Amino acid sequence: MTAGFMQTRPVFGNIPANVDAVSGRVSDMDADLIVLPELFSTGYQFISKEETLELSEEIPMGYTTQRLIALSKEFTVYIVAGIAERDGDNCYNSAVLTGPEGFIGVYRKTHLFFEEKLWFKPGDTGFRVWKTPIGAIGIMVCFDWFFPESSRTLALMGAEIIAHPSNLVLPFCPDAMVTRCLENRVFAVTANRVGTEHRGAQQLTFIGRSEIVSPQGSILFRATDDQEETATAEIDLALARDKDLNPSNNFFKDRRPEFYKS
Ligand code: ACM
């Protein structure tokens, strides 16, 4: 299958323009799976609960998810995209999975970063893996990477590829994902954004460097740190189903959970 990412530069608050910008690039990618950044349709730096409520959308009935469903159907592509989700008076930093069959599911970010804690509720879905015709897709969102339990849980649940919508501001993740893939024998597609936002007290610069990493820890493609970009890689998910390191070692069977702390 062909998996890829779009590295974007959203305009804060302009949902139709941000969705249009992505929509125009889907057909060129010719991918089976496309991962978009975290909060790709709103931008990142919310400055009040009112603003977060106003820009958040219901899933799956909201504007952005419906547009993604239409794109998935038109171009026969699975899409994972970060969206500000509204559920009554609560907002979640969520990611949806859509496919040619329509809406498939939502994941609500487990580990909120910095001021996200002011606007969003911690996710309550837990990690989720969907077995689709193109493979088993697990989702984590940005800062979830910092907790090795996130990718480990997804791998133990059977994820062959981790879709990782992100808005990274710290420099560590692109290199760390090599280890996350290696230790779990999974593929990962991290889709980050570029540009800056200076809406609150602090200016945030997003580091780009979106990437596709293999179960052997190879970086199949890494983007620049400041350009909008798309990339795809031809990948064989069978590599993620084989957890043997050698005839004596299996990444999962050799685990000793009785000695691990929860
Ligand atoms: C982050 O979780 N957006 C850093």
Coordinates of C-alpha atoms and ligand atoms in Angstrom, one line a residue:
M1 CA 0.0 0.0 0.0
T2 CA 1.0 3.6 -0.4
A3 CA 1.0 5.8 2.7
G4 CA 1.8 9.5 2.9
F5 CA 1.4 12.7 4.7
M6 CA 0.6 16.3 4.0
Q7 CA 2.7 18.9 5.9
T8 CA 0.6 22.0 6.0
R9 CA 0.5 25.6 7.1
P10 CA -3.0 26.3 8.4
V11 CA -4.4 29.8 8.8
F12 CA -5.8 30.0 12.3
G13 CA -9.6 29.9 12.4
N14 CA -10.3 29.7 8.7
I15 CA -11.7 26.2 8.5
P16 CA -13.0 26.3 4.9
A17 CA -9.7 27.6 3.6
N18 CA -7.6 25.1 5.5
V19 CA -9.8 22.2 4.3
D20 CA -9.7 23.5 0.7
A21 CA -5.9 23.7 0.8
V22 CA -5.8 20.0 1.7
S23 CA -8.5 19.0 -0.6
G24 CA -6.7 20.3 -3.7
R25 CA -3.7 18.2 -2.9
V26 CA -5.3 14.8 -2.3
S27 CA -5.7 13.6 -5.9
D28 CA -2.0 14.4 -6.7
M29 CA -0.9 12.1 -3.9
D30 CA -2.4 8.8 -5.3
A31 CA -2.1 7.3 -1.9
D32 CA -4.1 4.6 0.0
L33 CA -3.6 6.4 3.3
I34 CA -3.0 10.1 3.9
V35 CA -2.2 11.5 7.3
L36 CA -2.9 15.2 8.0
P37 CA -1.6 17.2 11.0
E38 CA -3.2 17.7 14.4
L39 CA -6.0 20.4 14.4
F40 CA -5.4 20.8 10.7
S41 CA -8.6 22.7 10.0
T42 CA -8.5 25.2 12.8
G43 CA -4.9 25.9 13.6
Y44 CA -3.4 25.2 17.1
Q45 CA -3.2 28.1 19.5
F46 CA -6.6 28.7 21.0
I47 CA -6.8 31.6 23.5
S48 CA -10.2 31.0 25.2
K49 CA -12.7 28.3 25.9
E50 CA -15.3 30.3 23.9
E51 CA -13.1 30.3 20.9
T52 CA -12.4 26.6 21.2
L53 CA -16.2 25.9 21.5
E54 CA -16.9 28.1 18.5
L55 CA -14.3 26.4 16.2
S56 CA -14.8 22.9 17.4
E57 CA -17.1 20.6 15.3
E58 CA -19.2 17.6 15.9
I59 CA -17.8 14.3 14.7
P60 CA -18.9 12.9 12.3
M61 CA -21.7 15.4 11.4
G62 CA -19.4 18.6 11.4
Y63 CA -18.2 20.4 8.3
T64 CA -14.6 19.1 8.3
T65 CA -15.4 15.4 8.8
Q66 CA -18.0 15.6 6.1
R67 CA -15.5 17.1 3.7
L68 CA -13.0 14.4 4.5
I69 CA -15.6 11.7 4.0
A70 CA -16.3 13.2 0.5
L71 CA -12.6 13.2 -0.3
S72 CA -12.2 9.6 0.9
K73 CA -15.0 8.5 -1.3
E74 CA -14.0 10.5 -4.4
F75 CA -10.4 9.5 -4.3
T76 CA -10.7 6.0 -2.7
V77 CA -8.3 7.0 0.1
Y78 CA -8.2 6.5 3.9
I79 CA -7.6 9.8 5.7
V80 CA -6.5 10.4 9.3
A81 CA -6.8 14.0 10.3
G82 CA -6.6 16.0 13.5
I83 CA -9.8 18.0 14.3
A84 CA -11.1 20.1 17.3
E85 CA -14.1 18.1 18.3
R86 CA -17.1 19.4 20.1
D87 CA -19.3 17.2 22.2
G88 CA -21.9 19.3 24.0
D89 CA -20.0 21.7 26.1
N90 CA -16.8 19.7 25.9
C91 CA -14.0 19.9 23.4
Y92 CA -11.5 17.2 22.5
N93 CA -8.3 17.3 20.5
S94 CA -9.3 14.5 18.3
A95 CA -8.4 12.6 15.1
V96 CA -10.8 11.0 12.7
L97 CA -10.4 8.1 10.3
T98 CA -12.4 8.2 7.1
G99 CA -12.4 5.8 4.2
P100 CA -14.1 5.0 0.9
E101 CA -16.8 3.4 3.1
G102 CA -17.4 6.7 4.9
F103 CA -16.7 7.7 8.6
I104 CA -14.8 4.9 10.4
G105 CA -13.9 6.3 13.8
V106 CA -12.5 8.9 16.2
Y107 CA -9.7 9.0 18.7
R108 CA -9.5 11.6 21.4
K109 CA -6.0 12.7 22.3
T110 CA -4.9 11.0 25.6
H111 CA -1.9 13.1 26.6
L112 CA -2.7 16.8 26.3
F113 CA 0.3 19.2 25.9
F114 CA 0.8 22.5 27.8
E115 CA -2.2 25.0 27.2
E116 CA -4.2 22.4 25.5
K117 CA -5.2 21.4 29.0
L118 CA -7.0 24.8 29.3
W119 CA -9.3 24.2 26.3
F120 CA -9.6 20.5 25.8
K121 CA -10.7 17.6 28.0
P122 CA -8.3 14.6 28.2
G123 CA -9.4 12.0 25.7
D124 CA -11.7 9.3 26.9
T125 CA -11.7 6.9 23.9
G126 CA -8.5 5.1 24.8
F127 CA -6.2 4.1 21.9
R128 CA -7.9 2.6 19.0
V129 CA -7.0 0.4 16.0
W130 CA -9.2 -0.1 13.0
K131 CA -8.8 -3.2 10.8
T132 CA -9.4 -1.8 7.3
P133 CA -9.0 -3.4 3.9
I134 CA -5.6 -1.7 3.5
G135 CA -4.3 -2.7 6.9
A136 CA -4.6 -2.2 10.7
I137 CA -4.5 1.5 11.4
G138 CA -3.8 2.9 14.9
I139 CA -3.9 6.5 15.8
M140 CA -2.1 8.6 18.3
V141 CA -1.9 12.5 18.4
C142 CA 1.3 14.5 18.7
F143 CA 2.5 14.5 22.4
D144 CA 1.2 11.0 22.8
W145 CA 4.6 10.0 21.3
F146 CA 6.3 11.1 24.5
F147 CA 4.7 8.2 26.4
P148 CA 6.0 4.9 25.0
E149 CA 2.9 3.3 26.3
S150 CA 0.9 4.9 23.5
S151 CA 2.6 3.2 20.6
R152 CA 3.2 0.0 22.6
T153 CA -0.6 -0.2 23.3
L154 CA -1.4 0.4 19.6
A155 CA 1.1 -2.3 18.6
L156 CA -0.2 -4.8 21.1
M157 CA -3.7 -4.0 19.8
G158 CA -2.6 -5.1 16.4
A159 CA -1.7 -1.8 14.7
E160 CA 0.5 -2.3 11.6
I161 CA 0.8 1.4 10.9
I162 CA 0.5 4.3 13.4
A163 CA -1.0 7.4 12.0
H164 CA 0.3 10.3 14.0
P165 CA -1.3 13.8 13.4
S166 CA 1.0 16.3 15.1
N167 CA 1.7 20.0 15.8
L168 CA 5.2 19.5 17.1
V169 CA 7.1 22.4 18.7
L170 CA 9.8 20.5 20.6
P171 CA 12.6 19.0 18.4
F172 CA 12.7 15.5 19.8
C173 CA 9.9 13.6 18.1
P174 CA 11.2 12.9 14.6
D175 CA 14.2 11.0 15.9
A176 CA 12.2 9.4 18.7
M177 CA 9.7 7.9 16.3
V178 CA 12.6 5.8 14.9
T179 CA 12.8 4.0 18.2
R180 CA 9.0 3.8 18.6
C181 CA 8.8 2.0 15.3
L182 CA 11.8 -0.2 16.0
E183 CA 10.7 -1.3 19.4
N184 CA 7.1 -2.1 18.2
R185 CA 7.9 -3.3 14.7
V186 CA 5.3 -1.0 13.2
F187 CA 5.2 1.7 10.5
A188 CA 4.4 5.3 11.5
V189 CA 3.4 8.3 9.5
T190 CA 3.9 11.5 11.5
A191 CA 2.2 14.5 9.8
N192 CA 3.3 17.8 11.3
R193 CA 2.7 21.4 10.3
V194 CA 5.0 24.3 9.6
G195 CA 4.7 28.0 10.4
T196 CA 4.3 30.1 13.5
E197 CA 1.3 31.2 15.6
H198 CA 1.5 34.0 18.1
R199 CA -2.0 34.4 19.5
G200 CA -1.3 33.9 23.2
A201 CA 1.6 35.0 25.4
Q202 CA 4.0 32.9 23.5
Q203 CA 5.0 32.5 19.9
L204 CA 5.0 28.9 18.7
T205 CA 7.1 27.7 15.8
F206 CA 6.1 24.3 14.4
I207 CA 9.1 22.1 13.4
G208 CA 7.8 20.4 10.3
R209 CA 10.0 17.3 9.6
S210 CA 7.0 15.1 9.0
E211 CA 8.1 11.6 8.3
I212 CA 7.4 8.0 7.3
V213 CA 9.3 5.4 9.3
S214 CA 9.6 1.6 8.8
P215 CA 9.5 -1.2 11.4
Q216 CA 13.2 -1.5 10.9
G217 CA 13.6 2.1 12.0
S218 CA 14.4 3.4 8.6
I219 CA 13.3 7.0 7.7
L220 CA 11.6 6.4 4.4
F221 CA 11.0 10.1 3.9
R222 CA 11.5 13.2 6.1
A223 CA 10.2 16.6 5.2
T224 CA 11.8 20.0 5.6
D225 CA 11.3 22.1 8.7
D226 CA 9.6 25.1 7.0
Q227 CA 7.8 24.1 3.7
E228 CA 4.4 22.7 2.9
E229 CA 5.1 19.3 1.5
T230 CA 3.5 16.0 0.6
A231 CA 5.2 12.6 0.4
T232 CA 4.3 9.0 0.0
A233 CA 6.1 5.7 0.4
E234 CA 5.2 2.3 -0.9
I235 CA 5.1 0.1 2.1
D236 CA 4.6 -3.6 2.9
L237 CA 2.6 -4.0 6.0
A238 CA 3.6 -7.7 6.3
L239 CA 6.8 -6.4 7.7
A240 CA 4.9 -5.0 10.7
R241 CA 3.2 -8.4 11.3
D242 CA 6.5 -10.2 11.7
K243 CA 7.6 -9.5 15.3
D244 CA 10.7 -11.9 15.1
L245 CA 14.1 -10.3 15.5
N246 CA 15.9 -13.6 15.0
P247 CA 15.1 -17.3 15.6
S248 CA 15.4 -16.7 19.4
N249 CA 13.8 -13.3 19.9
N250 CA 10.3 -12.1 19.4
F251 CA 9.5 -8.5 20.2
F252 CA 6.2 -9.3 21.9
K253 CA 6.7 -12.9 23.2
D254 CA 10.0 -11.8 25.0
R255 CA 8.2 -9.1 27.0
R256 CA 8.2 -9.7 30.8
P257 CA 5.2 -7.7 31.9
E258 CA 5.3 -9.3 35.3
F259 CA 8.4 -7.2 36.0
Y260 CA 7.0 -3.9 34.5
K261 CA 5.2 -1.2 36.5
S262 CA 1.9 0.0 35.3
Ligands
ACM1 C1 1.6 18.7 20.9 O1 1.2 17.7 21.4 N1 0.9 19.4 20.0 C2 3.0 19.2 21.1

